[in-house]
Coordinates of C-alpha atoms and ligand atoms in Angstrom, one line a residue:
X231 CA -9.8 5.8 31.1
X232 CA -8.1 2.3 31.3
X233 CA -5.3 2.5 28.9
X234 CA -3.2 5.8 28.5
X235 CA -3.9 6.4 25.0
X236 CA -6.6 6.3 23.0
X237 CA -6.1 3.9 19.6
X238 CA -8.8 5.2 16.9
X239 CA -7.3 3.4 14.1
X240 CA -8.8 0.3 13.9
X241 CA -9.6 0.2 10.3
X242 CA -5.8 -0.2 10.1
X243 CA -5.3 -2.8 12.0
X244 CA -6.5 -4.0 15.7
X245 CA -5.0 -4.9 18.8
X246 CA -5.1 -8.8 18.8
X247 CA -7.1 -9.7 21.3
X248 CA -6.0 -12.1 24.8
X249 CA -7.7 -15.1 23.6
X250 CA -6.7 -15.2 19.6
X251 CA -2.7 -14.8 21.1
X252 CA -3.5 -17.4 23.5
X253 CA -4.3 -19.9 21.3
X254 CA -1.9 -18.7 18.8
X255 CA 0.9 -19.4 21.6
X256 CA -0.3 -22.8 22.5
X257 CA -0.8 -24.4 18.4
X258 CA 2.3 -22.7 18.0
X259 CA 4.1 -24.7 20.5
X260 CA 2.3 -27.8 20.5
X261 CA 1.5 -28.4 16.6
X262 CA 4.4 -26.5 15.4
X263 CA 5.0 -29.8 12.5
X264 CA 4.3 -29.6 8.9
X265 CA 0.8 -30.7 8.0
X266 CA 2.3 -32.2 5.0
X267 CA 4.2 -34.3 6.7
X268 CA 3.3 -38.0 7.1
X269 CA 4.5 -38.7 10.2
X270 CA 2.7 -38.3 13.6
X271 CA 3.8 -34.5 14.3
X272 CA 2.7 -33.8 11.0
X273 CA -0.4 -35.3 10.6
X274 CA -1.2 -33.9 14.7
X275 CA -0.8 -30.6 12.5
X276 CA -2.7 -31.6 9.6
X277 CA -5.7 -32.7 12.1
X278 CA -5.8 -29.3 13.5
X279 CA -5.9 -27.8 10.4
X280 CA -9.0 -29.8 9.0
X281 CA -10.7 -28.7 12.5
X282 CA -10.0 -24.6 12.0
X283 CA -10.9 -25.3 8.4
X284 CA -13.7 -26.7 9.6
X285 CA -14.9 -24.4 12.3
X286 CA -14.0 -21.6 9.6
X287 CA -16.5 -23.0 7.0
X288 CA -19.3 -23.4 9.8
X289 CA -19.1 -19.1 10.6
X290 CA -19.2 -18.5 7.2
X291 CA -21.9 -21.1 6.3
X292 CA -19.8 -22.4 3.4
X293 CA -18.1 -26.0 3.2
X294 CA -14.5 -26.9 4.6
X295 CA -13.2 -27.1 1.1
X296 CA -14.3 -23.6 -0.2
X297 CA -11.8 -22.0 2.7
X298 CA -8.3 -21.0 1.6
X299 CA -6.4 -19.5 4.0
X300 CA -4.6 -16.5 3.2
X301 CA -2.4 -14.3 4.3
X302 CA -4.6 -11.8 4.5
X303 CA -6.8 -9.4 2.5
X304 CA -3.8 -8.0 0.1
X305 CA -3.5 -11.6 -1.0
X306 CA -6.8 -12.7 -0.8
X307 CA -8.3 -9.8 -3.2
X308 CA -4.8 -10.3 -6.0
X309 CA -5.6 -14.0 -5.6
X310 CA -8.8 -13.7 -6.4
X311 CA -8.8 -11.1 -9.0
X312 CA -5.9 -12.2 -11.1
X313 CA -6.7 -15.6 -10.4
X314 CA -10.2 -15.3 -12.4
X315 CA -8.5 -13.2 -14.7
X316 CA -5.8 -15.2 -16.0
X317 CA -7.8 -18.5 -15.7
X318 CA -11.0 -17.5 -17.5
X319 CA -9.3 -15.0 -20.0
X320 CA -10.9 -17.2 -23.0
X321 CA -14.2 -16.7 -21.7
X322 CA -14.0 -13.2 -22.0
X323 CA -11.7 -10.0 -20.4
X324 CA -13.7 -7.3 -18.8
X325 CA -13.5 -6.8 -15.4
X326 CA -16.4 -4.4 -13.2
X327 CA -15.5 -2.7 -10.0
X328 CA -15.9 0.4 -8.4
X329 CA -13.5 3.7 -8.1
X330 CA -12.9 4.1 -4.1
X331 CA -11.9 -0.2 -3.9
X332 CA -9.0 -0.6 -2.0
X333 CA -5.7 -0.5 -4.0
X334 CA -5.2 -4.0 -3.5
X335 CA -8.2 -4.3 -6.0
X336 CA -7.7 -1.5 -8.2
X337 CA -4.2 -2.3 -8.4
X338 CA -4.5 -5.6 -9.4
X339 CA -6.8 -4.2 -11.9
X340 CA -4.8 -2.0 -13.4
X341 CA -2.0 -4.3 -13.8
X342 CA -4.8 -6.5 -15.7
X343 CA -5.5 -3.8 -17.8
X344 CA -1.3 -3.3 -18.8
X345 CA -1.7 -7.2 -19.6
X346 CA -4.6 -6.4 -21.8
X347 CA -7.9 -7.0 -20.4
X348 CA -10.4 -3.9 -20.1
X349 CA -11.8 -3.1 -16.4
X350 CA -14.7 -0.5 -15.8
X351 CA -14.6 1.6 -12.7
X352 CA -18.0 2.5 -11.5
X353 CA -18.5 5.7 -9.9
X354 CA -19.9 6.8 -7.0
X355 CA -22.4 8.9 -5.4
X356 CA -22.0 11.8 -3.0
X357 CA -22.5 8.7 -0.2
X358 CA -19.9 6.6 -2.0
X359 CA -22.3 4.2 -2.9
X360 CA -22.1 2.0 -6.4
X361 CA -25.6 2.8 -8.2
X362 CA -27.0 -1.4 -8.8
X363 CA -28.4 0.0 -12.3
X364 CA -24.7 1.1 -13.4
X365 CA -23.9 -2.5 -12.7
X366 CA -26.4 -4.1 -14.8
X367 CA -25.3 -1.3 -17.8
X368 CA -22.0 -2.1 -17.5
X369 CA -22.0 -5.7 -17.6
X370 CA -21.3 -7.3 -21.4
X371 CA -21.3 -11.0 -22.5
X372 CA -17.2 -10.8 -21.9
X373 CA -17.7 -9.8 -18.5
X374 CA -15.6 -12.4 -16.2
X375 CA -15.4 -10.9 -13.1
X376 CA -17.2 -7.8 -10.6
X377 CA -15.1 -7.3 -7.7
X378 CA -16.9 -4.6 -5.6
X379 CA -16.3 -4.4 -1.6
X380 CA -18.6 -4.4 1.2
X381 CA -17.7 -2.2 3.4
X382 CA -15.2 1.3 2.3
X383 CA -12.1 1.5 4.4
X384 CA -12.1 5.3 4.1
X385 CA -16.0 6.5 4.6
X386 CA -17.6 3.7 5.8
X387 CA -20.3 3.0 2.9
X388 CA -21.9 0.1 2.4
X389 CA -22.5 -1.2 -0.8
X390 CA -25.4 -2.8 -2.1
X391 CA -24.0 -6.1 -2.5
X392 CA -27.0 -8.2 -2.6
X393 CA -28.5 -6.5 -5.6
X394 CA -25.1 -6.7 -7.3
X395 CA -24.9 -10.4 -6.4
X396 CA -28.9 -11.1 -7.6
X397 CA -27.3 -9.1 -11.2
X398 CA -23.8 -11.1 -11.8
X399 CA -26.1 -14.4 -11.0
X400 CA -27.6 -13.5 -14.1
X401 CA -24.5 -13.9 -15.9
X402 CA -23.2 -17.4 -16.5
X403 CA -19.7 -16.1 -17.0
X404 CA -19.2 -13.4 -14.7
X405 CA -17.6 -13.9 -11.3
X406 CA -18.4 -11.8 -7.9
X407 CA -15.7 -11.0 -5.9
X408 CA -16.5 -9.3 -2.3
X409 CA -13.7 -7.6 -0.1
X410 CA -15.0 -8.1 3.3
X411 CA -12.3 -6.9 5.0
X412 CA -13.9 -4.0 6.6
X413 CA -17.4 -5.7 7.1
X414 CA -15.8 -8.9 8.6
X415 CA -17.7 -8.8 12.1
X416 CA -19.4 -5.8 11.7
X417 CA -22.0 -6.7 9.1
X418 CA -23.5 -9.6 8.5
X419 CA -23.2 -10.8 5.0
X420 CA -24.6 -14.1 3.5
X421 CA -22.7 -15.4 1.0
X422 CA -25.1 -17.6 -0.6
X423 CA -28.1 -15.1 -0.7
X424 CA -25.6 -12.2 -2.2
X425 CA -24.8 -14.7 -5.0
X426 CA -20.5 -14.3 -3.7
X427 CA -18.4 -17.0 -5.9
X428 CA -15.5 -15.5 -4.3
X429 CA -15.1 -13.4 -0.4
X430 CA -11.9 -11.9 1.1
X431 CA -11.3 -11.6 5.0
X432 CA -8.3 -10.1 6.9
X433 CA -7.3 -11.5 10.3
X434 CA -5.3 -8.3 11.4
X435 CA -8.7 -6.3 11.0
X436 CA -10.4 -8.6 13.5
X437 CA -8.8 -8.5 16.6
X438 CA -6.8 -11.6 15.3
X439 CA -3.1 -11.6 13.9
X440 CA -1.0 -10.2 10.6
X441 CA -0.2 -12.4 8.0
X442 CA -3.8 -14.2 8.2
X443 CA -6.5 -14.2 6.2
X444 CA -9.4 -16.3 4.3
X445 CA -10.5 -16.5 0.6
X446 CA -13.7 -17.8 0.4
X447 CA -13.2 -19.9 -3.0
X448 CA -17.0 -21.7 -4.5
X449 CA -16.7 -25.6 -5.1
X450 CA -16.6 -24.5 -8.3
X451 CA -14.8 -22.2 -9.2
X452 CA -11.7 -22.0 -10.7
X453 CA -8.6 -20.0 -10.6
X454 CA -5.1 -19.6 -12.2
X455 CA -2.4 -19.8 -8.9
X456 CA -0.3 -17.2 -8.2
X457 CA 1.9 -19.4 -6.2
X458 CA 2.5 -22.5 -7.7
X459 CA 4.1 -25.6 -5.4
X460 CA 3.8 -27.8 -2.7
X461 CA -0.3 -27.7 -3.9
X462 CA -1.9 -26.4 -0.4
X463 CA -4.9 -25.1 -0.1
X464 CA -6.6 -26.7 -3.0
X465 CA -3.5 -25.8 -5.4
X466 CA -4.5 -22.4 -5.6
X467 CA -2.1 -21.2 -2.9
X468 CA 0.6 -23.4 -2.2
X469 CA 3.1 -22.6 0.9
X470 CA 3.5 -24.7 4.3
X471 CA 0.1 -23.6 6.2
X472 CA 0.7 -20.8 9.0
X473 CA -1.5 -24.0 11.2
X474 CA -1.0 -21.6 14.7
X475 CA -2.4 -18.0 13.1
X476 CA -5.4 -19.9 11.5
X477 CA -6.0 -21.2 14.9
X478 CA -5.8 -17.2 15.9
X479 CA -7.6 -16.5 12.9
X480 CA -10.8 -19.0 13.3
X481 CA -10.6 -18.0 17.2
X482 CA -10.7 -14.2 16.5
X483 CA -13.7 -14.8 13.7
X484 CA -15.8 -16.9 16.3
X485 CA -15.5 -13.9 18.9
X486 CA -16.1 -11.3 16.1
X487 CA -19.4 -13.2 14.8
X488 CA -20.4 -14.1 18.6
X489 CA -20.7 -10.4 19.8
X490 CA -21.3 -8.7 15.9
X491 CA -24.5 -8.0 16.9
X492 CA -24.2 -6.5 20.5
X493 CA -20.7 -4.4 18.8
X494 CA -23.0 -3.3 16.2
X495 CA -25.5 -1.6 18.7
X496 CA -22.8 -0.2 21.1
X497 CA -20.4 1.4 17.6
X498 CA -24.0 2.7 16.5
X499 CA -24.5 4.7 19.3
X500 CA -21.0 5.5 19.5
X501 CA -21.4 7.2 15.7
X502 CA -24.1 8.9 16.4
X503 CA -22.6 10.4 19.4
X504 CA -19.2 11.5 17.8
X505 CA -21.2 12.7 14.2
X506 CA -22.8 14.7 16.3
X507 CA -20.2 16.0 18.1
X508 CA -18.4 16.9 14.9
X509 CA -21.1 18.7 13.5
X510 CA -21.0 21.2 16.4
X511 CA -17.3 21.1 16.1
X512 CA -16.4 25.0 13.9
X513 CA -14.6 24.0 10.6
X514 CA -15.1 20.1 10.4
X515 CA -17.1 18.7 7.4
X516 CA -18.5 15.2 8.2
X517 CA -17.6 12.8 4.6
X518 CA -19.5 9.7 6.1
X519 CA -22.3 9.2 5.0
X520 CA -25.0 9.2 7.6
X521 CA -26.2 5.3 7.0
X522 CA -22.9 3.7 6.8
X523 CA -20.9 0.4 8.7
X524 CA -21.0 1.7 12.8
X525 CA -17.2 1.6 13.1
X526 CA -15.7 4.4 10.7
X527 CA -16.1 8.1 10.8
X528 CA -14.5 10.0 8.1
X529 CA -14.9 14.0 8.3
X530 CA -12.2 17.0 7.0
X531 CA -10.0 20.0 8.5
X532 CA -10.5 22.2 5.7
X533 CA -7.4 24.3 5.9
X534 CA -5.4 22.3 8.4
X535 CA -3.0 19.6 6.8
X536 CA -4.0 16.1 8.3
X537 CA -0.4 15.1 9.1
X538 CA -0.6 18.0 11.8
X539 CA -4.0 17.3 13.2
X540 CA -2.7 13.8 13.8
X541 CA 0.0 14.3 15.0
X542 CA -1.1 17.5 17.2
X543 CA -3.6 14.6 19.0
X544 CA -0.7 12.1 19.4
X545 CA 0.2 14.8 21.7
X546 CA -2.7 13.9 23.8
X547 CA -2.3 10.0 23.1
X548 CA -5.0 9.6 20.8
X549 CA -4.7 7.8 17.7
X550 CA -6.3 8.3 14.5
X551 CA -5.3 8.5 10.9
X552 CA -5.6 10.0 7.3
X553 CA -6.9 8.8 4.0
X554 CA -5.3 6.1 2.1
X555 CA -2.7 7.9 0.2
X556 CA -2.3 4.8 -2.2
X557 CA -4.1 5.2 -5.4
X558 CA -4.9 8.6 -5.5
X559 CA -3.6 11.2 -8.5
X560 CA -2.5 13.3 -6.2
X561 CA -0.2 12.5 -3.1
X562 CA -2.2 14.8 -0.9
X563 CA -5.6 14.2 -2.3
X564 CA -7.5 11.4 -1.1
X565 CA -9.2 9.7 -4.1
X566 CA -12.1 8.3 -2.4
X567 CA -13.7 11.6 -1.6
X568 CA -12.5 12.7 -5.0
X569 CA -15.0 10.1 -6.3
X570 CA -17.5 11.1 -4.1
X571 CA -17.2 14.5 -5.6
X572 CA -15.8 16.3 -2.7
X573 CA -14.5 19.6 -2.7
X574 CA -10.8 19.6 -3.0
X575 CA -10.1 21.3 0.0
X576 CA -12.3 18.4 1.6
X577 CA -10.3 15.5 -0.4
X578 CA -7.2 16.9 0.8
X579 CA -8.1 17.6 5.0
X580 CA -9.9 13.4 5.3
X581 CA -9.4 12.1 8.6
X582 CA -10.5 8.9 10.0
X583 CA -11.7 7.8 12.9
X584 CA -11.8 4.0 13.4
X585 CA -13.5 2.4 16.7
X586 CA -13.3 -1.2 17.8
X587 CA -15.7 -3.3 20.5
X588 CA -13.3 -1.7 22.7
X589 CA -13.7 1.9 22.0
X590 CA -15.1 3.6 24.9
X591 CA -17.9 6.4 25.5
X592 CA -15.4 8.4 27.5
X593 CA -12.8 8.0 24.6
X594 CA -15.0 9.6 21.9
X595 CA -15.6 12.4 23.6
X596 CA -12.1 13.0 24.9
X597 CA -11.0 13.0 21.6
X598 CA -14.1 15.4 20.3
X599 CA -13.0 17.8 23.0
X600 CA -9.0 17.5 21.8
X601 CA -9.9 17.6 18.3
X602 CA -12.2 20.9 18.8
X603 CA -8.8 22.5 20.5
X604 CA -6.3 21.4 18.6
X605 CA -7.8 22.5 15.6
X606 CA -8.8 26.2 17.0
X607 CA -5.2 26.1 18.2
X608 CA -4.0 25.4 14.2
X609 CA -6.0 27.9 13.3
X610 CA -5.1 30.5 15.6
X611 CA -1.6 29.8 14.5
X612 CA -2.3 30.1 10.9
X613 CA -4.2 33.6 11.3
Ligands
PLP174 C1 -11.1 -2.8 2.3 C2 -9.8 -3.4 2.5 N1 -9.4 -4.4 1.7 C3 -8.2 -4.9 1.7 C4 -7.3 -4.5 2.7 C5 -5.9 -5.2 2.8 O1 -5.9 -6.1 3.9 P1 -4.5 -6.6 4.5 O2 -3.9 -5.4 5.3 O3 -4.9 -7.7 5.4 O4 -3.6 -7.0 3.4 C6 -7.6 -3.5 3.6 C7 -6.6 -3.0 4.6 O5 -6.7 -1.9 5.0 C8 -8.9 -3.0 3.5 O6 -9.3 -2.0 4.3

């Protein structure tokens, strides 16, 4: 094994990758001006700028000026949520999403709900997937905004955002919010054929840098600024553009998108390998569903707390991690496989595995063969 530890928490955050802190280093050094500024440093900023924003809008097959860049996906999901919210409030104030969003969603939502406006929270099935007909039941003629996410951060599903999409077109007023952040690079995901007025993307998640991020904002649609100002980014995010981690962040998207396909098949087979692998495993229960995004693996220690299961493998240098503990009623229980109507001995064992493009072979099953004794060791204890 080349490194000497074995990082399985990708869905957290990724190692940046050689080329994205390359460039990073050299736009930070050489365009380092303000790209409002009118003189010649500035304007070499602001010309570097209109090229990422550029280069951005061609991956994602949108035009230069639907890209705002971010900060990444917390920001990009409050900006987009409360910015629909509080902009088209008017029109109407009921909000659609689903219960296992990531608490940057259902936050926002629920501070919406404290300001007055009435959200829905779909449920899920076993697989954690949002049924398209309780979308079309839940939708009402004050219905502003659905805000459901590709990809789950804890279990992998994949929602079925097309048919949402083909459902919200239907309704003149409704918005459709997507949090790609998980799905970035490992799905594909058209934004034009899902019918997506509004797409988050996290920079960190993609082998590029913290603190960047996209919102994909249609031509034409509108929404109320959370930071008012110097009027960046088409007024809806205003702040002196981070020029060198857009660089990083357009770079680490190109290299995402180039090999998507070929990590797709190698994380696949990876999956397959380590599902199977758990299910021989005694005393593991597999929570991802068996078609789900290649990269996360989401199973429970019944019995075993997951803080010692992690930590038990740190001993061996491998690194994975636990649920989400944000948003859940309880602060052991992880409410994503609440809503998938796990057990809650399950909802309280969830461990995640996370892989990467550079996630080896020999990794998963050094970890499958540390996992199966560490938690016969736990056990043992416990008896
Ligand atoms: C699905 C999903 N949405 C949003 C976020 C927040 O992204 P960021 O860490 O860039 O704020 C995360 C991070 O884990 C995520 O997994």
């Amino acid at each position: 094994m080349e490194a000497n530890f074995i990082y399985l928490d990708n869905s957290a955050t990724t190692k940046p990758s050689d080329q994205v802190l390359e460039s990073f280093t050299k736009a930070s050094a050489q365009y380092f001006g303000n790209a409002s500024s009118i003189h010649g440093i500035g304007m070499d900023a602001d010309r570097l700028l209109r090229k990422s924003r550029e280069q951005a809008a061609s991956l994602l097959q949108v035009s230069p000026n639907e890209i705002v860049f971010t900060s990444g996906g917390t920001e990009g999901n409050n900006i987009a949520i409360k910015g629909i919210a509080l902009e088209h409030q008017n029109r109407g104030k009921h909000i659609i999403t689903s219960t296992i969003e990531h608490p940057s969603v259902l936050e926002a939502c629920q501070g919406l709900e404290a300001l007055g406006f009435d959200v829905t929270y779909l449920d899920v099935d076993e697989s954690g997937l949002v049924d398209v007909s309780s979308v079309k039941a839940a939708m009402r003629d004050d219905t502003i905004l659905v805000s459901i996410m590709h990809v789950n951060n804890e279990i992998g599903s994949v929602q079925p955002i097309k048919q949402i999409g083909e459902i919200v077109a239907n309704y003149p007023k409704a918005f459709f919010h997507v949090d790609h952040v998980q799905g970035f690079g490992k799905l594909p995901l058209n934004l034009d054929e899902c019918h997506i007025d509004l797409c988050t993307i996290s920079g960190h998640k993609i082998h590029g840098l913290k603190g960047t991020g996209i919102l994909f904002v249609k031509h034409n649609v509108k929404l109320f600024s959370l930071a008012h100002g110097g009027g960046q980014e088409r007024k809806i995010r205003s702040g002196t553009e981070n020029v060198a981690g857009i660089v990083a962040l357009v770079k680490a998207m190109r290299l995402a998108l180039e090999s998507q396909d070929e990590v797709n098949a190698k994380l696949t087979s990876l999956k397959h390998i380590l599902m199977e692998q758990l299910q021989s495993t005694e005393g593991i229960v597999i929570n991802t569903p068996e078609q789900s995004a290649p990269h996360i693996i989401n199973f429970s220690a019944p019995g075993l707390k997951p803080e010692v299961v992690i930590h038990a493998l740190e001993e061996f240098g491998i690194y994975i991690s636990t649920k989400s503990a944000c948003s859940s009623k309880s602060a052991d229980e992880s409410a994503v496989l609440i809503a998938c109507g796990k057990e809650r001995a399950v909802a309280i064992s969830g461990l995640r595995v996370s892989m990467s493009k550079e996630t080896t072979r020999e990794e998963i099953e050094y970890f499958s063969q540390q996992l199966q004794e560490v938690t016969e060791k736990l056990r043992e204890v416990m008896r």
